[in-house]
mmCIF file of C-alpha atoms and ligand atoms in Angstrom:
data_model
loop_
_atom_site.group_PDB
_atom_site.id
_atom_site.type_symbol
_atom_site.label_atom_id
_atom_site.label_comp_id
_atom_site.label_asym_id
_atom_site.label_seq_id
_atom_site.Cartn_x
_atom_site.Cartn_y
_atom_site.Cartn_z
ATOM 1 C CA UNK O 166 79.548 -147.541 -22.881
ATOM 2 C CA UNK O 167 81.584 -146.844 -19.816
ATOM 3 C CA UNK O 168 80.527 -145.481 -16.434
ATOM 4 C CA UNK O 169 83.297 -142.949 -16.021
ATOM 5 C CA UNK O 170 81.794 -139.778 -14.589
ATOM 6 C CA UNK O 171 82.225 -136.438 -16.318
ATOM 7 C CA UNK O 172 82.530 -133.225 -14.385
ATOM 8 C CA UNK O 173 81.399 -129.779 -15.537
ATOM 9 C CA UNK O 174 83.021 -126.371 -15.233
ATOM 10 C CA UNK O 175 81.495 -125.586 -11.834
ATOM 11 C CA UNK O 176 82.828 -128.939 -10.560
ATOM 12 C CA UNK O 177 86.233 -128.018 -11.997
ATOM 13 C CA UNK O 178 86.217 -124.826 -9.911
ATOM 14 C CA UNK O 179 85.857 -126.918 -6.742
ATOM 15 C CA UNK O 180 88.319 -129.585 -7.884
ATOM 16 C CA UNK O 181 90.859 -126.791 -8.369
ATOM 17 C CA UNK O 182 90.342 -125.615 -4.798
ATOM 18 C CA UNK O 183 90.605 -129.086 -3.262
ATOM 19 C CA UNK O 184 93.629 -129.915 -5.407
ATOM 20 C CA UNK O 185 95.435 -126.714 -4.603
ATOM 21 C CA UNK O 186 94.877 -127.181 -0.873
ATOM 22 C CA UNK O 187 96.354 -130.695 -0.969
ATOM 23 C CA UNK O 188 99.333 -129.394 -2.954
ATOM 24 C CA UNK O 189 99.946 -126.575 -0.496
ATOM 25 C CA UNK O 190 99.775 -129.022 2.435
ATOM 26 C CA UNK O 191 102.549 -131.044 0.765
ATOM 27 C CA UNK O 192 104.649 -127.968 -0.059
ATOM 28 C CA UNK O 193 104.389 -126.604 3.460
ATOM 29 C CA UNK O 194 105.777 -129.756 5.063
ATOM 30 C CA UNK O 195 109.020 -129.657 3.041
ATOM 31 C CA UNK O 196 111.167 -127.820 5.582
ATOM 32 C CA UNK O 197 110.120 -130.166 8.404
ATOM 33 C CA UNK O 198 111.338 -133.340 6.689
ATOM 34 C CA UNK O 199 114.529 -133.761 8.732
ATOM 35 C CA UNK O 200 116.167 -136.652 10.611
ATOM 36 C CA UNK O 201 114.337 -137.247 13.924
ATOM 37 C CA UNK O 202 110.814 -136.168 12.978
ATOM 38 C CA UNK O 203 108.233 -138.943 13.300
ATOM 39 C CA UNK O 204 105.700 -139.713 10.596
ATOM 40 C CA UNK O 205 103.035 -139.298 13.300
ATOM 41 C CA UNK O 206 104.099 -135.651 13.669
ATOM 42 C CA UNK O 207 103.893 -135.127 9.893
ATOM 43 C CA UNK O 208 100.397 -136.653 9.968
ATOM 44 C CA UNK O 209 99.336 -134.299 12.765
ATOM 45 C CA UNK O 210 100.672 -131.193 11.005
ATOM 46 C CA UNK O 211 98.935 -131.986 7.724
ATOM 47 C CA UNK O 212 95.687 -133.009 9.434
ATOM 48 C CA UNK O 213 95.624 -129.694 11.299
ATOM 49 C CA UNK O 214 96.402 -127.728 8.141
ATOM 50 C CA UNK O 215 93.512 -129.355 6.261
ATOM 51 C CA UNK O 216 91.072 -128.963 9.176
ATOM 52 C CA UNK O 217 92.095 -125.292 9.548
ATOM 53 C CA UNK O 218 91.138 -124.804 5.890
ATOM 54 C CA UNK O 219 87.705 -126.442 6.227
ATOM 55 C CA UNK O 220 88.840 -129.639 4.522
ATOM 56 C CA UNK O 221 88.731 -133.248 5.713
ATOM 57 C CA UNK O 222 91.689 -135.631 5.243
ATOM 58 C CA UNK O 223 89.996 -138.240 3.048
ATOM 59 C CA UNK O 224 92.099 -141.247 4.154
ATOM 60 C CA UNK O 225 91.027 -140.866 7.823
ATOM 61 C CA UNK O 226 88.703 -143.823 8.574
ATOM 62 C CA UNK O 227 88.466 -144.608 4.842
ATOM 63 C CA UNK O 228 87.835 -148.379 4.841
ATOM 64 C CA UNK O 229 89.226 -148.406 8.368
ATOM 65 C CA UNK O 230 92.473 -146.573 7.572
ATOM 66 C CA UNK O 231 93.618 -145.056 10.894
ATOM 67 C CA UNK O 232 95.472 -141.877 9.874
ATOM 68 C CA UNK O 233 95.075 -138.726 7.768
ATOM 69 C CA UNK O 234 97.896 -139.246 5.259
ATOM 70 C CA UNK O 235 100.109 -142.051 3.961
ATOM 71 C CA UNK O 236 103.857 -141.986 4.631
ATOM 72 C CA UNK O 237 105.769 -144.595 2.653
ATOM 73 C CA UNK O 238 109.462 -144.888 3.509
ATOM 74 C CA UNK O 239 112.199 -146.556 1.373
ATOM 75 C CA UNK O 240 110.941 -150.026 0.324
ATOM 76 C CA UNK O 241 107.356 -149.155 1.269
ATOM 77 C CA UNK O 242 105.474 -148.818 -2.023
ATOM 78 C CA UNK O 243 102.332 -147.098 -0.723
ATOM 79 C CA UNK O 244 99.826 -146.842 2.166
ATOM 80 C CA UNK O 245 102.499 -146.628 4.878
ATOM 81 C CA UNK O 246 100.768 -145.712 8.154
ATOM 82 C CA UNK O 247 102.204 -142.783 10.139
ATOM 83 C CA UNK O 248 103.734 -143.980 13.424
ATOM 84 C CA UNK O 249 106.303 -143.120 16.091
ATOM 85 C CA UNK O 250 109.118 -144.185 13.759
ATOM 86 C CA UNK O 251 111.647 -141.381 13.298
ATOM 87 C CA UNK O 252 112.982 -140.458 9.886
ATOM 88 C CA UNK O 253 116.728 -140.951 9.532
ATOM 89 C CA UNK O 254 119.412 -139.522 7.286
ATOM 90 C CA UNK O 255 119.300 -141.137 3.840
ATOM 91 C CA UNK O 256 115.618 -142.139 3.933
ATOM 92 C CA UNK O 257 113.355 -141.342 1.018
ATOM 93 C CA UNK O 258 109.650 -141.084 1.614
ATOM 94 C CA UNK O 259 106.419 -140.469 -0.202
ATOM 95 C CA UNK O 260 103.775 -138.358 1.494
ATOM 96 C CA UNK O 261 100.281 -138.787 0.047
ATOM 97 C CA UNK O 262 97.646 -136.174 0.880
ATOM 98 C CA UNK O 263 93.978 -136.209 -0.119
ATOM 99 C CA UNK O 264 91.907 -133.139 0.763
ATOM 100 C CA UNK O 265 88.104 -133.346 0.737
ATOM 101 C CA UNK O 266 86.814 -129.799 0.371
ATOM 102 C CA UNK O 267 83.310 -128.610 -0.464
ATOM 103 C CA UNK O 268 82.287 -132.008 -1.825
ATOM 104 C CA UNK O 269 85.367 -132.680 -3.969
ATOM 105 C CA UNK O 270 88.697 -134.478 -3.576
ATOM 106 C CA UNK O 271 92.236 -133.433 -4.451
ATOM 107 C CA UNK O 272 94.705 -136.336 -4.273
ATOM 108 C CA UNK O 273 98.464 -135.911 -4.681
ATOM 109 C CA UNK O 274 101.764 -137.218 -3.418
ATOM 110 C CA UNK O 275 105.439 -136.606 -3.811
ATOM 111 C CA UNK O 276 108.827 -137.777 -2.654
ATOM 112 C CA UNK O 277 110.924 -136.174 0.074
ATOM 113 C CA UNK O 278 114.582 -136.810 0.874
ATOM 114 C CA UNK O 279 115.830 -136.954 4.460
ATOM 115 C CA UNK O 280 119.282 -135.366 4.659
ATOM 116 C CA UNK O 281 121.723 -136.824 2.131
ATOM 117 C CA UNK O 282 120.409 -139.655 -0.005
ATOM 118 C CA UNK O 283 122.233 -142.058 -2.308
ATOM 119 C CA UNK O 284 122.741 -141.360 -6.005
ATOM 120 C CA UNK O 285 120.674 -144.484 -6.741
ATOM 121 C CA UNK O 286 117.748 -143.204 -4.703
ATOM 122 C CA UNK O 287 117.949 -139.779 -6.327
ATOM 123 C CA UNK O 288 117.893 -141.367 -9.772
ATOM 124 C CA UNK O 289 114.841 -143.484 -8.900
ATOM 125 C CA UNK O 290 113.028 -140.374 -7.677
ATOM 126 C CA UNK O 291 113.902 -138.372 -10.805
ATOM 127 C CA UNK O 292 112.789 -141.150 -13.132
ATOM 128 C CA UNK O 293 109.499 -141.621 -11.249
ATOM 129 C CA UNK O 294 108.735 -137.906 -11.424
ATOM 130 C CA UNK O 295 109.560 -137.926 -15.134
ATOM 131 C CA UNK O 296 107.193 -140.903 -15.641
ATOM 132 C CA UNK O 297 104.331 -138.890 -14.177
ATOM 133 C CA UNK O 298 105.210 -135.724 -16.108
ATOM 134 C CA UNK O 299 105.553 -137.542 -19.431
ATOM 135 C CA UNK O 300 102.215 -139.291 -18.982
ATOM 136 C CA UNK O 301 100.435 -136.026 -18.145
ATOM 137 C CA UNK O 302 101.787 -134.266 -21.238
ATOM 138 C CA UNK O 303 99.970 -136.640 -23.632
ATOM 139 C CA UNK O 304 96.522 -136.182 -22.046
ATOM 140 C CA UNK O 305 93.682 -134.990 -24.284
ATOM 141 C CA UNK O 306 90.259 -136.216 -25.385
ATOM 142 C CA UNK O 307 90.419 -139.130 -27.818
ATOM 143 C CA UNK O 308 93.490 -140.977 -26.546
ATOM 144 C CA UNK O 309 93.137 -144.263 -24.658
ATOM 145 C CA UNK O 310 93.931 -144.841 -20.976
ATOM 146 C CA UNK O 311 96.398 -147.487 -22.167
ATOM 147 C CA UNK O 312 98.571 -144.742 -23.643
ATOM 148 C CA UNK O 313 99.185 -143.410 -20.127
ATOM 149 C CA UNK O 314 100.456 -146.769 -18.908
ATOM 150 C CA UNK O 315 102.513 -147.237 -22.039
ATOM 151 C CA UNK O 316 104.401 -143.953 -21.587
ATOM 152 C CA UNK O 317 105.148 -144.731 -17.931
ATOM 153 C CA UNK O 318 106.183 -148.348 -18.469
ATOM 154 C CA UNK O 319 108.420 -147.589 -21.458
ATOM 155 C CA UNK O 320 110.347 -144.863 -19.679
ATOM 156 C CA UNK O 321 110.681 -146.703 -16.346
ATOM 157 C CA UNK O 322 111.862 -149.932 -17.963
ATOM 158 C CA UNK O 323 114.256 -148.096 -20.295
ATOM 159 C CA UNK O 324 115.912 -146.799 -17.120
ATOM 160 C CA UNK O 325 116.123 -150.314 -15.644
ATOM 161 C CA UNK O 326 113.287 -149.963 -13.138
ATOM 162 C CA UNK O 327 109.938 -151.756 -12.822
ATOM 163 C CA UNK O 328 106.331 -150.588 -12.604
ATOM 164 C CA UNK O 329 104.138 -151.759 -9.715
ATOM 165 C CA UNK O 330 101.086 -153.657 -10.990
ATOM 166 C CA UNK O 331 98.986 -154.218 -7.851
ATOM 167 C CA UNK O 332 98.146 -150.552 -7.261
ATOM 168 C CA UNK O 333 96.918 -148.024 -9.761
ATOM 169 C CA UNK O 334 95.546 -144.541 -10.291
ATOM 170 C CA UNK O 335 91.791 -143.960 -10.185
ATOM 171 C CA UNK O 336 88.922 -141.745 -11.111
ATOM 172 C CA UNK O 337 88.395 -139.138 -8.377
ATOM 173 C CA UNK O 338 86.043 -136.248 -7.726
ATOM 174 C CA UNK O 339 82.947 -136.504 -5.569
ATOM 175 C CA UNK O 340 84.275 -139.875 -4.384
ATOM 176 C CA UNK O 341 87.806 -140.677 -3.260
ATOM 177 C CA UNK O 342 88.042 -143.625 -5.653
ATOM 178 C CA UNK O 343 85.869 -143.884 -8.769
ATOM 179 C CA UNK O 344 86.088 -145.625 -12.088
ATOM 180 C CA UNK O 345 88.299 -146.206 -13.971
ATOM 181 C CA UNK O 346 91.437 -147.907 -12.688
ATOM 182 C CA UNK O 347 94.330 -146.014 -14.246
ATOM 183 C CA UNK O 348 97.056 -148.578 -14.935
ATOM 184 C CA UNK O 349 100.677 -147.459 -14.985
ATOM 185 C CA UNK O 350 101.664 -150.118 -17.510
ATOM 186 C CA UNK O 351 100.040 -151.240 -20.754
ATOM 187 C CA UNK O 352 99.648 -150.694 -24.442
ATOM 188 C CA UNK O 353 98.749 -147.777 -26.678
ATOM 189 C CA UNK O 354 95.166 -147.695 -27.973
ATOM 190 C CA UNK O 355 93.872 -150.045 -25.263
ATOM 191 C CA UNK O 356 91.403 -149.258 -22.498
ATOM 192 C CA UNK O 357 88.677 -146.608 -22.369
ATOM 193 C CA UNK O 358 88.939 -143.375 -24.348
ATOM 194 C CA UNK O 359 89.555 -140.113 -22.504
ATOM 195 C CA UNK O 360 86.767 -137.556 -22.753
ATOM 196 C CA UNK O 361 86.394 -133.944 -21.708
ATOM 197 C CA UNK O 362 85.325 -133.712 -18.050
ATOM 198 C CA UNK O 363 86.953 -136.934 -16.857
ATOM 199 C CA UNK O 364 88.953 -136.497 -13.657
ATOM 200 C CA UNK O 365 91.467 -139.035 -12.380
ATOM 201 C CA UNK O 366 94.803 -139.545 -10.706
ATOM 202 C CA UNK O 367 98.022 -140.788 -12.203
ATOM 203 C CA UNK O 368 100.301 -142.101 -9.447
ATOM 204 C CA UNK O 369 103.047 -144.383 -10.729
ATOM 205 C CA UNK O 370 104.923 -146.495 -8.191
ATOM 206 C CA UNK O 371 108.336 -147.383 -9.599
ATOM 207 C CA UNK O 372 110.666 -149.956 -8.017
ATOM 208 C CA UNK O 373 114.401 -150.180 -8.201
ATOM 209 C CA UNK O 374 114.123 -153.983 -8.344
ATOM 210 C CA UNK O 375 111.224 -156.270 -9.223
ATOM 211 C CA UNK O 376 107.631 -155.063 -9.412
ATOM 212 C CA UNK O 377 106.102 -157.573 -6.985
ATOM 213 C CA UNK O 378 104.652 -156.214 -3.752
ATOM 214 C CA UNK O 379 103.134 -157.622 -0.589
ATOM 215 C CA UNK O 380 100.919 -156.120 2.082
ATOM 216 C CA UNK O 381 102.124 -156.323 5.699
ATOM 217 C CA UNK O 382 100.044 -157.727 8.567
ATOM 218 C CA UNK O 383 98.635 -154.297 9.396
ATOM 219 C CA UNK O 384 96.507 -154.779 6.273
ATOM 220 C CA UNK O 385 97.723 -151.552 4.611
ATOM 221 C CA UNK O 386 101.495 -151.135 4.276
ATOM 222 C CA UNK O 387 102.553 -152.359 0.819
ATOM 223 C CA UNK O 388 106.264 -153.144 0.404
ATOM 224 C CA UNK O 389 108.458 -154.433 -2.403
ATOM 225 C CA UNK O 390 108.895 -158.205 -2.065
ATOM 226 C CA UNK O 391 112.623 -157.920 -2.816
ATOM 227 C CA UNK O 392 113.042 -154.994 -0.338
ATOM 228 C CA UNK O 393 114.248 -152.703 -3.111
ATOM 229 C CA UNK O 394 113.485 -148.983 -2.974
ATOM 230 C CA UNK O 395 110.230 -147.670 -4.376
ATOM 231 C CA UNK O 396 109.180 -144.143 -5.353
ATOM 232 C CA UNK O 397 105.855 -142.512 -6.275
ATOM 233 C CA UNK O 398 104.431 -139.186 -7.443
ATOM 234 C CA UNK O 399 100.735 -138.409 -7.866
ATOM 235 C CA UNK O 400 98.600 -135.672 -9.397
ATOM 236 C CA UNK O 401 94.852 -135.257 -9.894
ATOM 237 C CA UNK O 402 94.121 -134.147 -13.459
ATOM 238 C CA UNK O 403 91.034 -133.144 -15.422
ATOM 239 C CA UNK O 404 90.534 -133.562 -19.171
ATOM 240 C CA UNK O 405 89.659 -130.306 -20.983
ATOM 241 C CA UNK O 406 88.314 -129.810 -24.514
ATOM 242 C CA UNK O 407 91.811 -129.879 -25.991
ATOM 243 C CA UNK O 408 94.155 -131.131 -23.265
ATOM 244 C CA UNK O 409 94.335 -131.325 -19.509
ATOM 245 C CA UNK O 410 94.491 -129.371 -16.295
ATOM 246 C CA UNK O 411 96.529 -130.405 -13.251
ATOM 247 C CA UNK O 412 94.410 -129.648 -10.168
ATOM 248 C CA UNK O 413 96.995 -130.521 -7.520
ATOM 249 C CA UNK O 414 99.360 -127.623 -8.110
ATOM 250 C CA UNK O 415 100.283 -124.891 -5.691
ATOM 251 C CA UNK O 416 99.821 -122.042 -8.147
ATOM 252 C CA UNK O 417 100.782 -118.526 -7.127
ATOM 253 C CA UNK O 418 97.421 -116.997 -8.092
HETATM 254 N N1 MF3 V 200 95.738 -141.426 -1.417
HETATM 255 C C1 MF3 V 200 95.833 -142.803 -1.806
HETATM 256 C C2 MF3 V 200 95.627 -142.826 -3.294
HETATM 257 O O1 MF3 V 200 96.376 -142.196 -3.952
HETATM 258 C C3 MF3 V 200 94.841 -143.684 -1.154
HETATM 259 C C4 MF3 V 200 95.064 -143.855 0.260
HETATM 260 S S1 MF3 V 200 93.781 -144.835 0.853
HETATM 261 C C5 MF3 V 200 94.173 -144.968 2.453
HETATM 262 O O2 MF3 V 200 94.718 -143.381 -3.828
HETATM 263 F F1 MF3 V 200 93.136 -145.453 3.006
HETATM 264 F F2 MF3 V 200 95.244 -145.727 2.541
HETATM 265 F F3 MF3 V 200 94.473 -143.796 2.889
HETATM 266 CO CO1 CO V 201 95.209 -141.613 -5.549
HETATM 267 CO CO1 CO V 202 96.965 -140.384 -3.090
#
């Protein structure tokens, strides 16, 4: 027995709405990611957007977190706190948005490039995105959570990168973080079995160098120990009777 919650079709309707709103918030910020903008400003814009759409930014005051989004620049792996630091040409950053709307969460993140970035950075970003996409494509009832980690780890390591171990994806829905932990490394046919109605995030953090991380004195900001670049993409997905649905998409309809 496991205690992974299963959501029904009326929950899926609300998960779709929360997910779409988070995705739109991320899409809308794209044109503002230019040298000179502060991460504080990005935080304010996204907070306002969510509040204007009757949603709450789930990170705000979550376990004492002080801001509405996470902004993780260059060697920051995750949970970077928005501040007065200005973005500069060549930076890469992850923006992570979680919308809480009508009782349900939509959690997603993606990478943004500031001006012209290095070929190395671009490659890391492309590989990380591909890790997430490849792991989503295999989702259906009956496979094991370990298969997700296996797909991500194999592809990342084949490209010469490493997979962060200390942070993982998670069940999500009525709560921001629920069971299970979704590991981004591992073996096929290990871990719990996916079932229709399960809802979780996949959010691989891939490092250019070694996988080890450390948390800075602020208690949140996680960085690579070797100061190498790190990239991350995240979607919230739901398991359907024969496959999956990505909730955190900005669909036209
Ligand atoms: N959105 C992050 C995730 O993907 C969690 C951020 S928790 C915070 O799980 F408190 F740092 F915001
Ligand atoms: Co998440
Ligand atoms: Co997130």
